Every structure is written in C-alpha cells, then in structure tokens.
XYZ file of N, CA and C in Angstrom:
228
model
N 85.746 84.507 73.882
C 87.303 84.931 73.386
C 88.456 83.953 74.019
N 89.327 83.273 73.185
C 90.032 82.514 74.102
C 90.948 83.592 74.020
N 92.034 83.420 75.021
C 93.309 84.081 75.853
C 94.530 82.913 75.206
N 95.662 83.962 75.301
C 96.606 83.711 74.923
C 97.459 82.338 75.475
N 96.429 81.373 76.237
C 96.572 79.722 77.139
C 97.165 80.389 78.667
N 97.900 81.592 78.556
C 98.507 81.581 80.488
C 97.665 81.800 80.831
N 97.171 80.959 82.551
C 96.604 81.192 83.344
C 97.062 82.720 83.568
N 95.676 83.206 85.235
C 96.012 84.309 85.595
C 97.637 84.251 86.600
N 97.408 82.947 86.951
C 98.395 82.868 88.318
C 99.640 82.659 87.823
N 99.908 81.736 86.293
C 101.285 81.917 85.600
C 101.768 83.480 85.055
N 100.193 84.279 85.021
C 100.577 85.632 84.371
C 101.305 86.789 85.586
N 100.209 86.713 86.700
C 100.859 86.901 88.529
C 102.551 86.528 88.642
N 102.557 85.080 88.360
C 104.261 84.659 88.473
C 105.232 85.226 87.684
N 104.717 85.149 86.657
C 105.887 85.891 85.833
C 105.765 87.282 86.073
N 104.696 88.280 86.161
C 104.951 89.661 86.932
C 105.615 89.844 88.023
N 105.788 88.637 88.898
C 106.031 88.891 90.558
C 107.225 88.850 90.075
N 107.848 87.742 89.243
C 109.337 87.169 89.477
C 110.368 89.057 88.582
N 109.374 89.329 87.859
C 109.781 90.284 86.889
C 110.387 91.332 87.818
N 109.314 92.332 88.786
C 109.401 92.949 89.835
C 110.675 93.100 90.506
N 110.641 91.341 91.252
C 111.624 90.662 91.999
C 112.844 91.357 91.301
N 112.967 91.544 90.000
C 114.225 91.453 88.991
C 114.919 93.044 88.979
N 113.823 93.962 89.140
C 114.056 95.460 88.810
C 114.830 95.710 90.042
N 115.233 96.258 90.630
C 115.919 96.899 91.558
C 115.114 98.187 92.451
N 114.609 98.797 91.393
C 113.913 100.003 91.329
C 112.528 99.364 91.940
N 112.025 98.715 91.100
C 110.569 97.847 92.001
C 111.035 96.892 92.911
N 112.080 96.398 93.274
C 112.112 95.510 94.711
C 112.405 96.951 95.977
N 113.169 97.852 95.431
C 112.856 99.470 96.493
C 111.822 99.346 96.914
N 110.303 100.018 96.030
C 109.310 100.350 96.252
C 108.844 99.404 97.051
N 108.553 98.064 96.528
C 108.429 96.764 97.266
C 108.430 97.400 98.484
N 109.507 97.189 99.163
C 110.395 97.577 100.084
C 109.831 98.478 101.436
N 109.787 99.243 100.347
C 109.066 100.782 101.069
C 107.485 100.378 101.604
N 106.940 99.847 100.104
C 105.082 99.669 100.543
C 105.395 98.223 101.696
N 105.939 97.494 101.928
C 105.695 96.778 103.465
C 106.096 97.332 104.359
N 106.744 98.334 104.561
C 107.676 99.700 105.620
C 105.946 100.206 106.380
N 105.645 100.816 105.089
C 104.749 101.713 104.936
C 103.217 101.008 105.350
N 102.282 100.102 105.347
C 101.316 99.494 105.645
C 101.935 97.810 106.902
N 101.164 98.687 108.241
C 101.499 98.219 108.664
C 100.743 96.722 109.594
N 99.730 96.375 108.453
C 99.186 95.242 108.356
C 100.115 94.263 107.955
N 101.179 94.425 106.940
C 102.039 93.885 106.313
C 102.251 92.727 106.431
N 102.306 91.259 106.173
C 103.018 89.722 106.938
C 104.250 89.964 106.385
N 105.127 90.173 106.772
C 106.352 90.125 105.677
C 106.761 88.873 105.319
N 106.524 88.051 105.423
C 107.019 86.927 104.628
C 105.690 86.690 102.959
N 105.134 87.916 103.023
C 103.912 87.567 101.834
C 104.468 87.640 100.609
N 103.447 87.287 99.561
C 103.542 87.827 98.570
C 102.606 88.612 97.717
N 103.027 89.686 96.766
C 103.050 90.811 96.207
C 101.309 90.920 96.084
N 100.553 89.801 95.898
C 99.132 89.806 96.381
C 98.377 90.009 97.083
N 99.279 89.477 98.239
C 98.508 89.928 99.666
C 99.503 91.148 100.324
N 100.687 91.407 99.500
C 100.947 92.801 100.238
C 100.275 94.126 99.422
N 100.043 93.704 98.209
C 98.750 94.709 97.911
C 97.470 94.722 98.179
N 96.651 93.868 98.638
C 95.993 93.039 99.552
C 95.897 93.921 100.600
N 97.104 93.501 101.540
C 97.074 94.100 102.981
C 96.813 96.362 102.735
N 98.090 96.490 101.873
C 97.700 98.139 101.539
C 96.727 98.118 101.038
N 95.945 97.996 100.039
C 94.327 98.142 100.196
C 93.119 98.269 101.558
N 93.658 97.465 102.109
C 92.503 97.126 103.462
C 92.549 98.606 104.292
N 94.207 98.751 104.216
C 94.891 99.886 104.643
C 94.506 101.176 104.078
N 94.737 101.185 103.011
C 94.183 102.515 102.627
C 92.487 102.691 102.584
N 92.021 101.604 102.681
C 89.780 101.618 103.427
C 89.878 102.026 104.168
N 91.004 101.709 105.259
C 90.315 102.184 106.785
C 90.616 102.987 106.895
N 92.313 103.985 106.380
C 92.554 105.550 106.310
C 90.950 106.193 105.425
N 90.512 106.086 104.700
C 89.259 106.680 103.763
C 88.148 106.594 104.820
N 87.956 105.565 106.041
C 86.744 105.711 106.691
C 87.604 106.501 108.013
N 89.047 106.675 108.037
C 89.436 107.509 108.987
C 88.441 109.205 109.006
N 89.323 109.489 107.522
C 89.253 110.711 106.851
C 87.454 110.952 107.212
N 87.145 110.022 106.653
C 85.229 110.038 106.533
C 84.854 110.575 107.879
N 85.266 109.633 108.830
C 84.876 109.760 110.297
C 85.287 111.635 110.794
N 86.463 112.020 110.531
C 86.953 113.277 111.053
C 86.351 113.901 110.426
N 85.913 114.271 109.195
C 85.768 115.464 108.533
C 83.864 115.929 108.686
N 82.971 114.618 109.167
C 81.633 114.525 110.083
C 82.287 114.751 111.259
N 82.782 114.847 111.906
C 83.321 115.295 113.636
C 83.372 116.504 113.287
N 84.399 117.487 112.046
C 84.693 118.393 112.517
C 83.131 119.285 111.704
N 82.696 118.626 111.138
C 81.463 119.558 110.390
C 80.578 119.700 111.273
N 80.615 118.342 112.400
C 79.859 118.466 113.378
C 79.984 119.263 114.365
N 81.363 119.493 114.668
C 81.693 120.788 115.968
C 81.891 122.472 115.238
N 81.982 121.981 113.762
C 81.620 123.373 113.174
C 80.418 124.514 113.189
N 79.576 123.108 113.030
C 78.116 123.821 113.594
C 77.176 123.763 114.269
N 78.069 124.064 115.600
C 77.497 124.564 116.687
C 78.461 125.786 117.734
C-alpha cells in the first residue's frame, strides 16, 4: 500500500511546526520540559517525548520496587 508521498520525518516536522504555533500546546510542551528532569533543553519534540517516556518507565520501576518492599515488610 502506498502512502501519500510524505516521509515520516516530513510529517513529524509539520506536526512539530503546528504544535509550536498553538499557544496552548507550547505551554504544555514547556510544562513537560519542566517536569522531565533528564530533558535536554534545546531538544526537539521527538527527543522530549523519548526523555519523558524513559522517565516514566523509571518511575514505574520505582513504584514496582516500593510495592515489593511494602509487601515484604507487611508480611513480617
């Protein structure tokens, strides 16, 4: 099946440009940059989202470990 001729990079670039033109989305992206400690400030949206995903995965691991510790301590 053929696409519409646009590469994924071109679609991503258009999407990023559109996001940066929307004041509400700019505010949300700025807030996401603030919340993600590993975020490299001058990064693109793709890198920002990857940093956010990595950070969330790390938080999920921490919660899992804390639950395991709580279960272990509750059994004693």
